[in-house]
Amino acid sequence: MASAILLSIAIMAQLSSISAQPAPGCKSHCGDMEIPYPFGIGTECAIEPGFVIYCNKTADGSMKPFLINVEVLNISLLHGQTRALNALSTYCYNDVTKSMESSQWSLDFSTWPYRFSNLHNKFVVIGCNTLSYIYNGEYTTACASVCAKDPTNGSCDGVGCCQNNIAKGLNSYNVTFFTVYNDSSNLQPNPCSYAALVETDTFMFKTEYVTTMKFNETYNGQQPVVLDWAIGNVGCNVANKTSSYACRSKHSECVDSINGPGYLCNCTLGYHGNPYITDGCKGMFSYFL
């Protein structure tokens, strides 16, 4: 009984930390990109700390949105998704040291409201005689790419390119390369191998990725990845009974997250807009007024 009471208190405390609406004067754009509530530029403008976006000036002088140190490409309220640029992990042969050198990337959203979409991402490995895996202490998936025959453009079936599904609910990972070779057998034909979580719809394997640095250069050592997000850590049946319930528009409805705990808000049928703000869902007719 006592444990149930403590759990209820913890849930209510988490829900009460959610901001009801953005503060007056909050910016709606970072550069050319809209930042819709529940996201916000600054803590007073987001529904909770995990939805804070940082608007930073980049090397080319433009202002771009970032989630921690990850550049945001776009945000979808309807699908509860954020597209971002995810760094590649590399495994390259150094002609000077005559050894393999790795640069391994990791991301940890375990205390944030994000999970890597298992429906829209794949774990991809590119290279010859390359074995890599991702892990987070509880989950591991691996992929092996070989070059026993010539790779084919558009094919990622293990020849020059390998792809694998990821688990539902994955919110953190580390990349590791397994040493298949460590000498000059990896010279010019295969200067580098790569591993990363990448967005399935935007990734297309090209044979030149094996023999050149083109894959690394496409997005300056990054690739798009899709993040699922949700409000809080409880479902609709609990959230809609609290004062911090995030579906604020009169014409909004609650939808349980399909990738981990929490919920999303959608405008009801016939309405469009932002369900997270008061009167945010508008009828079709109102768009023509």
XYZ file of C-alpha atoms in Angstrom, residues 15-222:
208
model
C 3.077 15.724 -14.155
C 2.974 18.911 -12.105
C 6.398 19.888 -13.485
C 4.896 20.255 -16.941
C 4.341 23.879 -18.006
C 0.752 24.591 -19.039
C 1.516 27.101 -21.828
C 4.527 28.999 -23.183
C 5.383 32.298 -21.506
C 4.538 35.553 -23.332
C 7.198 36.722 -25.766
C 8.553 33.288 -26.657
C 10.164 33.100 -30.089
C 8.403 30.828 -32.567
C 11.305 30.383 -34.996
C 15.015 29.637 -34.966
C 16.374 30.843 -38.266
C 13.942 29.593 -40.897
C 12.581 26.746 -38.796
C 9.381 26.921 -36.739
C 9.657 25.719 -33.128
C 6.086 24.761 -32.152
C 4.958 24.334 -28.544
C 5.406 21.988 -26.576
C 8.957 22.749 -27.785
C 10.401 26.141 -27.012
C 13.533 28.229 -27.219
C 14.414 28.536 -23.525
C 13.063 26.859 -20.403
C 10.110 29.232 -19.986
C 8.941 28.521 -23.509
C 8.930 24.703 -23.468
C 6.459 22.393 -21.772
C 9.273 20.759 -19.785
C 13.099 20.842 -19.810
C 13.365 17.924 -22.249
C 11.641 19.992 -24.943
C 13.969 22.982 -24.732
C 15.556 23.902 -28.070
C 18.789 25.887 -28.255
C 19.080 28.379 -31.104
C 22.783 28.606 -31.931
C 24.821 30.443 -34.530
C 26.679 27.987 -36.751
C 29.963 28.323 -38.636
C 28.225 29.732 -41.723
C 26.642 32.498 -39.630
C 23.094 31.110 -39.730
C 20.947 30.372 -36.681
C 19.977 26.709 -36.309
C 18.052 24.742 -33.657
C 19.806 22.157 -31.490
C 18.683 19.498 -29.071
C 21.610 19.264 -26.649
C 24.428 19.095 -29.254
C 22.326 17.534 -32.030
C 21.062 19.726 -34.867
C 17.285 19.570 -35.389
C 15.999 19.376 -38.979
C 12.252 19.561 -38.332
C 9.553 18.845 -35.753
C 6.242 17.100 -36.431
C 3.458 17.590 -33.872
C 1.109 15.304 -35.779
C 3.476 12.323 -35.721
C 5.273 13.118 -32.469
C 8.643 13.052 -34.190
C 11.787 15.148 -34.474
C 14.283 14.680 -37.294
C 17.870 15.455 -36.357
C 21.417 14.963 -37.595
C 23.192 12.047 -35.959
C 26.995 11.750 -36.074
C 28.624 8.814 -37.859
C 31.051 6.506 -36.104
C 34.156 5.873 -38.236
C 36.840 3.196 -38.390
C 39.698 4.270 -40.658
C 43.156 3.019 -41.586
C 46.004 5.411 -40.748
C 48.857 5.213 -43.253
C 51.296 6.765 -40.777
C 50.635 4.560 -37.746
C 49.723 1.521 -39.893
C 46.766 0.843 -37.643
C 43.004 1.242 -37.485
C 41.674 4.315 -35.671
C 38.081 4.680 -34.546
C 35.852 7.610 -33.707
C 32.833 6.169 -31.922
C 29.660 8.144 -31.334
C 27.066 7.685 -28.609
C 23.760 9.318 -27.714
C 21.926 9.082 -24.414
C 18.302 10.237 -24.187
C 17.493 8.016 -21.201
C 16.481 11.027 -19.077
C 14.844 12.859 -21.991
C 11.459 12.341 -23.704
C 12.984 10.811 -26.859
C 13.382 7.324 -28.299
C 14.978 6.331 -31.581
C 12.172 5.374 -33.928
C 12.216 1.635 -34.554
C 9.895 2.143 -37.536
C 11.875 4.857 -39.329
C 15.532 4.099 -38.521
C 18.006 1.318 -39.256
C 21.410 0.507 -37.843
C 23.673 0.750 -40.907
C 27.274 -0.432 -41.334
C 29.302 0.431 -44.456
C 32.704 -0.999 -45.414
C 34.596 -4.171 -46.238
C 35.204 -6.844 -43.586
C 33.488 -4.564 -41.084
C 31.628 -5.720 -37.986
C 30.010 -3.180 -35.691
C 27.366 -3.254 -32.998
C 25.353 -0.866 -30.864
C 24.598 -1.478 -27.215
C 23.236 0.338 -24.166
C 23.772 -2.147 -21.361
C 20.480 -3.944 -21.936
C 20.237 -4.221 -25.706
C 22.666 -5.115 -28.497
C 22.330 -5.407 -32.256
C 25.152 -6.049 -34.718
C 25.749 -5.824 -38.440
C 28.559 -7.219 -40.626
C 29.553 -5.940 -44.052
C 31.935 -7.829 -46.342
C 33.192 -7.400 -49.898
C 33.435 -10.977 -51.156
C 31.926 -9.612 -54.374
C 31.355 -6.142 -55.774
C 28.694 -4.075 -53.958
C 25.596 -2.887 -55.822
C 24.079 0.594 -55.765
C 20.902 0.655 -53.686
C 21.575 -2.728 -52.072
C 22.374 -3.018 -48.368
C 22.307 -6.797 -47.981
C 25.724 -7.331 -46.374
C 27.964 -6.691 -49.367
C 29.636 -3.339 -48.740
C 26.608 -2.331 -46.678
C 24.618 -3.988 -43.923
C 21.447 -2.804 -42.172
C 19.543 -4.109 -39.173
C 16.390 -3.226 -37.246
C 16.562 -1.623 -33.813
C 14.481 -2.410 -30.763
C 11.359 -0.533 -29.768
C 11.918 1.908 -26.899
C 15.653 2.386 -27.539
C 16.682 5.707 -25.957
C 20.476 5.425 -25.808
C 23.290 3.633 -27.580
C 27.047 3.307 -28.013
C 28.828 2.162 -31.169
C 31.706 -0.321 -31.158
C 33.739 -1.726 -34.045
C 35.042 -5.256 -33.784
C 38.583 -5.621 -35.131
C 38.351 -7.915 -38.131
C 41.666 -6.697 -39.514
C 44.207 -4.130 -38.359
C 46.846 -3.894 -41.036
C 47.456 -2.679 -44.584
C 44.854 -5.083 -46.012
C 42.430 -2.185 -45.479
C 44.390 0.352 -47.521
C 43.106 2.392 -50.442
C 40.159 0.257 -51.652
C 38.391 0.732 -48.303
C 39.834 3.773 -46.494
C 37.078 3.945 -43.861
C 34.172 1.998 -42.460
C 31.077 3.618 -40.950
C 28.304 2.790 -38.509
C 25.270 4.827 -37.443
C 21.572 4.910 -36.793
C 20.100 6.502 -39.914
C 16.678 7.446 -41.229
C 15.529 4.654 -43.543
C 13.650 6.868 -46.025
C 16.591 9.187 -46.737
C 19.371 6.579 -46.853
C 20.391 5.024 -50.162
C 23.622 3.035 -50.408
C 26.089 3.949 -53.149
C 29.103 1.829 -54.030
C 31.371 4.880 -53.852
C 30.729 4.954 -50.086
C 33.050 1.941 -49.791
C 35.957 3.274 -51.838
C 35.784 7.006 -51.015
C 34.950 9.343 -48.128
C 31.724 10.477 -49.828
C 29.376 9.038 -47.181
C 31.210 10.941 -44.457
C 31.121 14.139 -46.500
C 27.403 14.103 -47.390
C 26.221 15.779 -44.173
C 29.660 16.666 -42.753
C 29.988 13.392 -40.870
C 26.298 13.104 -39.992
